[in-house]
PDB file of C-alpha atoms in Angstrom:
ATOM      1  CA  MET A   1     -13.062 -45.535  41.047  1.00  0.00           C
ATOM      2  CA  LYS A   2     -16.808 -45.941  40.724  1.00  0.00           C
ATOM      3  CA  ALA A   3     -18.367 -49.350  41.343  1.00  0.00           C
ATOM      4  CA  PHE A   4     -21.369 -50.966  39.675  1.00  0.00           C
ATOM      5  CA  VAL A   5     -22.948 -53.791  41.667  1.00  0.00           C
ATOM      6  CA  ALA A   6     -25.253 -56.365  40.070  1.00  0.00           C
ATOM      7  CA  GLY A   7     -27.340 -58.451  42.465  1.00  0.00           C
ATOM      8  CA  ALA A   8     -27.186 -55.504  44.869  1.00  0.00           C
ATOM      9  CA  THR A   9     -30.250 -56.434  46.925  1.00  0.00           C
ATOM     10  CA  GLY A  10     -29.207 -60.070  47.422  1.00  0.00           C
ATOM     11  CA  GLN A  11     -27.744 -61.207  50.725  1.00  0.00           C
ATOM     12  CA  THR A  12     -24.153 -60.984  49.453  1.00  0.00           C
ATOM     13  CA  GLY A  13     -24.705 -58.045  47.087  1.00  0.00           C
ATOM     14  CA  ARG A  14     -26.077 -55.772  49.789  1.00  0.00           C
ATOM     15  CA  ARG A  15     -22.995 -56.443  51.912  1.00  0.00           C
ATOM     16  CA  ILE A  16     -20.758 -55.605  48.938  1.00  0.00           C
ATOM     17  CA  VAL A  17     -22.594 -52.279  48.519  1.00  0.00           C
ATOM     18  CA  THR A  18     -22.185 -51.544  52.252  1.00  0.00           C
ATOM     19  CA  GLU A  19     -18.469 -52.414  52.119  1.00  0.00           C
ATOM     20  CA  LEU A  20     -17.922 -50.120  49.107  1.00  0.00           C
ATOM     21  CA  VAL A  21     -19.739 -47.262  50.856  1.00  0.00           C
ATOM     22  CA  LYS A  22     -17.570 -47.834  53.958  1.00  0.00           C
ATOM     23  CA  ARG A  23     -14.480 -47.481  51.756  1.00  0.00           C
ATOM     24  CA  GLY A  24     -15.840 -44.215  50.329  1.00  0.00           C
ATOM     25  CA  ILE A  25     -16.257 -45.642  46.811  1.00  0.00           C
ATOM     26  CA  PRO A  26     -19.228 -44.258  44.830  1.00  0.00           C
ATOM     27  CA  VAL A  27     -21.677 -47.064  44.032  1.00  0.00           C
ATOM     28  CA  ARG A  28     -24.293 -47.615  41.372  1.00  0.00           C
ATOM     29  CA  ALA A  29     -26.513 -50.483  42.496  1.00  0.00           C
ATOM     30  CA  LEU A  30     -28.530 -52.412  39.905  1.00  0.00           C
ATOM     31  CA  VAL A  31     -31.974 -53.175  41.348  1.00  0.00           C
ATOM     32  CA  ARG A  32     -35.294 -54.362  40.002  1.00  0.00           C
ATOM     33  CA  ASN A  33     -37.473 -52.710  42.633  1.00  0.00           C
ATOM     34  CA  LEU A  34     -36.532 -49.244  43.880  1.00  0.00           C
ATOM     35  CA  ASP A  35     -38.800 -49.323  46.943  1.00  0.00           C
ATOM     36  CA  THR A  36     -37.380 -52.632  48.152  1.00  0.00           C
ATOM     37  CA  ALA A  37     -33.817 -51.475  47.450  1.00  0.00           C
ATOM     38  CA  ARG A  38     -34.262 -48.247  49.427  1.00  0.00           C
ATOM     39  CA  GLN A  39     -35.184 -50.287  52.500  1.00  0.00           C
ATOM     40  CA  ILE A  40     -32.169 -52.590  52.143  1.00  0.00           C
ATOM     41  CA  LEU A  41     -29.262 -50.514  50.800  1.00  0.00           C
ATOM     42  CA  PRO A  42     -27.313 -47.625  52.330  1.00  0.00           C
ATOM     43  CA  PRO A  43     -28.646 -44.178  51.317  1.00  0.00           C
ATOM     44  CA  GLU A  44     -25.257 -43.302  49.793  1.00  0.00           C
ATOM     45  CA  ALA A  45     -25.742 -45.867  47.013  1.00  0.00           C
ATOM     46  CA  GLU A  46     -27.091 -44.589  43.716  1.00  0.00           C
ATOM     47  CA  LEU A  47     -29.911 -46.907  42.632  1.00  0.00           C
ATOM     48  CA  VAL A  48     -30.487 -47.762  38.971  1.00  0.00           C
ATOM     49  CA  THR A  49     -33.261 -50.035  37.758  1.00  0.00           C
ATOM     50  CA  GLY A  50     -32.513 -52.791  35.309  1.00  0.00           C
ATOM     51  CA  ASP A  51     -32.232 -56.527  34.883  1.00  0.00           C
ATOM     52  CA  VAL A  52     -29.216 -58.627  33.918  1.00  0.00           C
ATOM     53  CA  LEU A  53     -31.524 -60.583  31.582  1.00  0.00           C
ATOM     54  CA  ASN A  54     -32.320 -57.379  29.668  1.00  0.00           C
ATOM     55  CA  ALA A  55     -29.001 -56.847  27.877  1.00  0.00           C
ATOM     56  CA  THR A  56     -30.015 -53.550  26.279  1.00  0.00           C
ATOM     57  CA  SER A  57     -30.636 -51.943  29.691  1.00  0.00           C
ATOM     58  CA  LEU A  58     -27.176 -52.641  31.067  1.00  0.00           C
ATOM     59  CA  GLY A  59     -25.074 -50.070  29.218  1.00  0.00           C
ATOM     60  CA  ASP A  60     -27.102 -47.145  30.565  1.00  0.00           C
ATOM     61  CA  ALA A  61     -27.264 -48.770  34.000  1.00  0.00           C
ATOM     62  CA  ILE A  62     -23.467 -49.126  34.210  1.00  0.00           C
ATOM     63  CA  GLY A  63     -23.127 -45.461  33.233  1.00  0.00           C
ATOM     64  CA  ASP A  64     -19.747 -44.004  34.200  1.00  0.00           C
ATOM     65  CA  SER A  65     -18.758 -46.877  36.509  1.00  0.00           C
ATOM     66  CA  THR A  66     -15.139 -48.038  36.216  1.00  0.00           C
ATOM     67  CA  VAL A  67     -15.333 -51.399  38.046  1.00  0.00           C
ATOM     68  CA  LEU A  68     -18.088 -54.008  38.226  1.00  0.00           C
ATOM     69  CA  LEU A  69     -18.966 -56.531  40.928  1.00  0.00           C
ATOM     70  CA  CYS A  70     -21.465 -59.294  40.162  1.00  0.00           C
ATOM     71  CA  ALA A  71     -23.189 -61.115  43.028  1.00  0.00           C
ATOM     72  CA  THR A  72     -26.250 -62.322  41.169  1.00  0.00           C
ATOM     73  CA  GLY A  73     -27.561 -65.849  41.623  1.00  0.00           C
ATOM     74  CA  ALA A  74     -30.681 -67.829  40.836  1.00  0.00           C
ATOM     75  CA  ALA A  75     -32.970 -68.225  43.819  1.00  0.00           C
ATOM     76  CA  PRO A  76     -33.908 -71.826  44.630  1.00  0.00           C
ATOM     77  CA  GLY A  77     -37.264 -72.610  43.070  1.00  0.00           C
ATOM     78  CA  PHE A  78     -39.179 -74.635  40.534  1.00  0.00           C
ATOM     79  CA  ASP A  79     -38.029 -72.886  37.357  1.00  0.00           C
ATOM     80  CA  PRO A  80     -35.545 -75.289  35.724  1.00  0.00           C
ATOM     81  CA  THR A  81     -34.238 -72.492  33.485  1.00  0.00           C
ATOM     82  CA  ALA A  82     -33.422 -70.074  36.356  1.00  0.00           C
ATOM     83  CA  PRO A  83     -29.745 -71.050  36.893  1.00  0.00           C
ATOM     84  CA  TYR A  84     -29.098 -71.007  33.139  1.00  0.00           C
ATOM     85  CA  LYS A  85     -30.749 -67.606  32.746  1.00  0.00           C
ATOM     86  CA  VAL A  86     -29.439 -65.838  35.848  1.00  0.00           C
ATOM     87  CA  ASP A  87     -26.082 -67.495  36.479  1.00  0.00           C
ATOM     88  CA  PHE A  88     -24.996 -67.827  32.859  1.00  0.00           C
ATOM     89  CA  GLU A  89     -27.013 -65.608  30.484  1.00  0.00           C
ATOM     90  CA  GLY A  90     -27.239 -62.747  32.989  1.00  0.00           C
ATOM     91  CA  THR A  91     -23.505 -62.831  33.712  1.00  0.00           C
ATOM     92  CA  LYS A  92     -22.734 -63.113  30.006  1.00  0.00           C
ATOM     93  CA  ASN A  93     -24.824 -59.977  29.373  1.00  0.00           C
ATOM     94  CA  LEU A  94     -22.910 -58.155  32.110  1.00  0.00           C
ATOM     95  CA  VAL A  95     -19.539 -59.225  30.677  1.00  0.00           C
ATOM     96  CA  ASP A  96     -20.537 -58.008  27.212  1.00  0.00           C
ATOM     97  CA  ALA A  97     -21.796 -54.687  28.606  1.00  0.00           C
ATOM     98  CA  ALA A  98     -18.634 -54.309  30.727  1.00  0.00           C
ATOM     99  CA  LYS A  99     -16.446 -54.794  27.647  1.00  0.00           C
ATOM    100  CA  ALA A 100     -18.452 -52.236  25.690  1.00  0.00           C
ATOM    101  CA  LYS A 101     -18.139 -49.726  28.548  1.00  0.00           C
ATOM    102  CA  GLY A 102     -14.407 -50.256  29.114  1.00  0.00           C
ATOM    103  CA  ILE A 103     -14.783 -51.596  32.668  1.00  0.00           C
ATOM    104  CA  GLU A 104     -11.332 -51.854  34.282  1.00  0.00           C
ATOM    105  CA  HIS A 105     -11.971 -54.773  36.683  1.00  0.00           C
ATOM    106  CA  PHE A 106     -14.804 -57.326  36.842  1.00  0.00           C
ATOM    107  CA  VAL A 107     -15.272 -59.202  40.131  1.00  0.00           C
ATOM    108  CA  LEU A 108     -17.541 -62.253  39.879  1.00  0.00           C
ATOM    109  CA  VAL A 109     -18.869 -64.228  42.851  1.00  0.00           C
ATOM    110  CA  THR A 110     -19.538 -67.887  42.037  1.00  0.00           C
ATOM    111  CA  SER A 111     -19.152 -70.891  44.365  1.00  0.00           C
ATOM    112  CA  LEU A 112     -16.809 -73.514  45.706  1.00  0.00           C
ATOM    113  CA  CYS A 113     -17.044 -76.813  43.792  1.00  0.00           C
ATOM    114  CA  VAL A 114     -18.144 -75.352  40.432  1.00  0.00           C
ATOM    115  CA  SER A 115     -15.856 -77.853  38.705  1.00  0.00           C
ATOM    116  CA  GLN A 116     -17.567 -80.858  40.342  1.00  0.00           C
ATOM    117  CA  PHE A 117     -20.341 -82.080  38.063  1.00  0.00           C
ATOM    118  CA  PHE A 118     -21.580 -84.705  40.526  1.00  0.00           C
ATOM    119  CA  HIS A 119     -22.056 -82.215  43.343  1.00  0.00           C
ATOM    120  CA  PRO A 120     -25.445 -82.226  45.147  1.00  0.00           C
ATOM    121  CA  LEU A 121     -25.954 -78.543  44.278  1.00  0.00           C
ATOM    122  CA  ASN A 122     -26.219 -79.516  40.606  1.00  0.00           C
ATOM    123  CA  LEU A 123     -29.502 -81.200  41.485  1.00  0.00           C
ATOM    124  CA  PHE A 124     -30.770 -77.605  41.553  1.00  0.00           C
ATOM    125  CA  TRP A 125     -30.979 -77.391  37.750  1.00  0.00           C
ATOM    126  CA  LEU A 126     -27.186 -77.661  37.190  1.00  0.00           C
ATOM    127  CA  ILE A 127     -26.494 -74.399  39.004  1.00  0.00           C
ATOM    128  CA  LEU A 128     -22.750 -75.091  39.441  1.00  0.00           C
ATOM    129  CA  VAL A 129     -22.427 -76.030  35.762  1.00  0.00           C
ATOM    130  CA  TRP A 130     -23.857 -72.667  34.717  1.00  0.00           C
ATOM    131  CA  LYS A 131     -21.714 -70.755  37.208  1.00  0.00           C
ATOM    132  CA  LYS A 132     -18.640 -72.476  35.735  1.00  0.00           C
ATOM    133  CA  GLN A 133     -19.748 -71.569  32.194  1.00  0.00           C
ATOM    134  CA  ALA A 134     -20.081 -67.941  33.336  1.00  0.00           C
ATOM    135  CA  GLU A 135     -16.565 -68.033  34.815  1.00  0.00           C
ATOM    136  CA  GLU A 136     -15.140 -69.320  31.541  1.00  0.00           C
ATOM    137  CA  TYR A 137     -16.970 -66.673  29.517  1.00  0.00           C
ATOM    138  CA  LEU A 138     -15.471 -63.943  31.733  1.00  0.00           C
ATOM    139  CA  GLN A 139     -11.991 -65.493  31.556  1.00  0.00           C
ATOM    140  CA  LYS A 140     -12.098 -65.510  27.747  1.00  0.00           C
ATOM    141  CA  SER A 141     -13.502 -61.976  27.492  1.00  0.00           C
ATOM    142  CA  GLY A 142     -10.228 -60.080  27.718  1.00  0.00           C
ATOM    143  CA  LEU A 143     -11.461 -58.143  30.764  1.00  0.00           C
ATOM    144  CA  THR A 144      -9.340 -57.918  33.909  1.00  0.00           C
ATOM    145  CA  TYR A 145     -11.163 -60.164  36.378  1.00  0.00           C
ATOM    146  CA  THR A 146     -11.190 -61.720  39.813  1.00  0.00           C
ATOM    147  CA  ILE A 147     -13.416 -64.764  40.317  1.00  0.00           C
ATOM    148  CA  VAL A 148     -14.327 -65.331  43.961  1.00  0.00           C
ATOM    149  CA  ARG A 149     -15.556 -68.820  44.914  1.00  0.00           C
ATOM    150  CA  PRO A 150     -16.880 -68.782  48.486  1.00  0.00           C
ATOM    151  CA  GLY A 151     -17.759 -71.811  50.579  1.00  0.00           C
ATOM    152  CA  GLY A 152     -21.168 -72.197  52.224  1.00  0.00           C
ATOM    153  CA  LEU A 153     -22.552 -68.701  52.851  1.00  0.00           C
ATOM    154  CA  LYS A 154     -23.482 -67.593  56.360  1.00  0.00           C
ATOM    155  CA  ASN A 155     -25.487 -64.465  57.124  1.00  0.00           C
ATOM    156  CA  GLU A 156     -23.903 -63.908  60.547  1.00  0.00           C
ATOM    157  CA  ASP A 157     -20.325 -62.651  60.745  1.00  0.00           C
ATOM    158  CA  ASN A 158     -17.599 -64.144  62.924  1.00  0.00           C
ATOM    159  CA  SER A 159     -13.942 -63.521  63.794  1.00  0.00           C
ATOM    160  CA  ASP A 160     -12.605 -66.583  61.957  1.00  0.00           C
ATOM    161  CA  ALA A 161      -9.639 -66.043  59.641  1.00  0.00           C
ATOM    162  CA  ILE A 162     -10.127 -66.060  55.878  1.00  0.00           C
ATOM    163  CA  VAL A 163      -8.416 -68.942  54.097  1.00  0.00           C
ATOM    164  CA  MET A 164      -7.735 -68.363  50.390  1.00  0.00           C
ATOM    165  CA  THR A 165      -6.511 -70.826  47.754  1.00  0.00           C
ATOM    166  CA  GLY A 166      -6.443 -71.138  43.982  1.00  0.00           C
ATOM    167  CA  ALA A 167      -9.038 -72.961  41.881  1.00  0.00           C
ATOM    168  CA  ASP A 168     -10.314 -76.427  42.794  1.00  0.00           C
ATOM    169  CA  LYS A 169      -8.356 -76.755  46.045  1.00  0.00           C
ATOM    170  CA  MET A 170     -11.169 -76.593  48.633  1.00  0.00           C
ATOM    171  CA  PHE A 171     -14.414 -78.531  48.640  1.00  0.00           C
ATOM    172  CA  GLU A 172     -16.116 -77.792  51.943  1.00  0.00           C
ATOM    173  CA  SER A 173     -16.452 -75.347  54.852  1.00  0.00           C
ATOM    174  CA  SER A 174     -18.259 -72.035  55.065  1.00  0.00           C
ATOM    175  CA  ILE A 175     -17.708 -68.282  55.237  1.00  0.00           C
ATOM    176  CA  PRO A 176     -19.751 -65.282  56.377  1.00  0.00           C
ATOM    177  CA  ARG A 177     -21.141 -63.166  53.552  1.00  0.00           C
ATOM    178  CA  THR A 178     -19.541 -60.069  55.119  1.00  0.00           C
ATOM    179  CA  LYS A 179     -16.108 -61.612  54.594  1.00  0.00           C
ATOM    180  CA  VAL A 180     -17.011 -62.479  50.995  1.00  0.00           C
ATOM    181  CA  ALA A 181     -17.931 -58.823  50.452  1.00  0.00           C
ATOM    182  CA  GLN A 182     -14.631 -57.696  51.968  1.00  0.00           C
ATOM    183  CA  VAL A 183     -12.667 -60.012  49.663  1.00  0.00           C
ATOM    184  CA  CYS A 184     -14.569 -58.726  46.615  1.00  0.00           C
ATOM    185  CA  VAL A 185     -13.907 -55.082  47.462  1.00  0.00           C
ATOM    186  CA  GLU A 186     -10.280 -55.697  48.436  1.00  0.00           C
ATOM    187  CA  ALA A 187      -9.738 -57.415  45.069  1.00  0.00           C
ATOM    188  CA  LEU A 188     -10.215 -53.999  43.466  1.00  0.00           C
ATOM    189  CA  PHE A 189      -7.232 -52.618  45.399  1.00  0.00           C
ATOM    190  CA  GLN A 190      -4.820 -55.567  45.328  1.00  0.00           C
ATOM    191  CA  PRO A 191      -2.703 -55.816  42.165  1.00  0.00           C
ATOM    192  CA  THR A 192      -2.129 -59.534  42.878  1.00  0.00           C
ATOM    193  CA  SER A 193      -5.890 -60.253  42.647  1.00  0.00           C
ATOM    194  CA  ARG A 194      -6.019 -59.647  38.921  1.00  0.00           C
ATOM    195  CA  ASN A 195      -6.946 -62.483  36.542  1.00  0.00           C
ATOM    196  CA  LYS A 196      -7.159 -65.028  39.338  1.00  0.00           C
ATOM    197  CA  VAL A 197      -9.713 -67.520  40.601  1.00  0.00           C
ATOM    198  CA  VAL A 198      -9.687 -67.519  44.411  1.00  0.00           C
ATOM    199  CA  GLU A 199     -11.518 -69.914  46.708  1.00  0.00           C
ATOM    200  CA  ILE A 200     -12.359 -68.639  50.182  1.00  0.00           C
ATOM    201  CA  VAL A 201     -13.614 -70.107  53.449  1.00  0.00           C
ATOM    202  CA  ALA A 202     -13.235 -68.994  57.076  1.00  0.00           C
ATOM    203  CA  LYS A 203     -11.609 -71.133  59.784  1.00  0.00           C
ATOM    204  CA  SER A 204     -11.138 -70.395  63.470  1.00  0.00           C
ATOM    205  CA  GLU A 205      -7.825 -72.279  63.648  1.00  0.00           C
ATOM    206  CA  ALA A 206      -6.253 -70.530  60.628  1.00  0.00           C
ATOM    207  CA  PRO A 207      -3.741 -67.689  61.119  1.00  0.00           C
ATOM    208  CA  GLN A 208      -4.995 -64.176  60.380  1.00  0.00           C
ATOM    209  CA  LYS A 209      -3.413 -62.813  57.194  1.00  0.00           C
ATOM    210  CA  SER A 210      -3.645 -59.478  55.411  1.00  0.00           C
ATOM    211  CA  PHE A 211      -5.560 -59.299  52.124  1.00  0.00           C
ATOM    212  CA  GLU A 212      -2.262 -58.507  50.439  1.00  0.00           C
ATOM    213  CA  GLU A 213      -0.787 -61.791  51.768  1.00  0.00           C
ATOM    214  CA  LEU A 214      -3.918 -63.758  50.874  1.00  0.00           C
ATOM    215  CA  PHE A 215      -4.093 -62.668  47.236  1.00  0.00           C
ATOM    216  CA  ALA A 216      -0.323 -62.881  46.759  1.00  0.00           C
ATOM    217  CA  SER A 217      -0.359 -66.496  47.996  1.00  0.00           C
ATOM    218  CA  VAL A 218      -2.568 -67.602  45.097  1.00  0.00           C
ATOM    219  CA  ILE A 219      -0.382 -68.361  42.095  1.00  0.00           C
TER     220      ILE A 219
END
């Protein structure tokens, strides 16, 4: 297994890279700025420059990777086209490149509530709408996929148990980004993660379950 990570310098992406390195999986990390990436990412990660919006650069960037994890996301700002470009067009470019390269498993991080049009997050240039469009494009691509929809993202970790459900079952609560990264990496190893949408949050009162139990519980 060799993993390609898009959005590698983002808050969730960098934790995915770290988790892969911890598991001893070789990583190619897609970055836009090498100097910035070197300060953020573990030295074991192989850095490749590119941009999800530049479709022609992605084939070479993916190289000999066998699995792909996408944690890209538009940063909040004043560009009304950012969510469309990053969350939909960028992911679409990655899906197309992954198909061309024969990627065995595509893990996509989106968000809780992507199916809710009247969600406050859609005030940020319809960001959930475009994430949902990206999910559907991946689902129709023929690639083996796992779509991970986390709740509100927290930078600090905690010992709360991960709660996992199928699509459109949870609409609130939060989860540390480290746990999101663990779920994404574990999806690569769990046969029951394949071709599923999983929603994840963390709750102190929930029972601790193995990743095998969590993924198997989602029908």
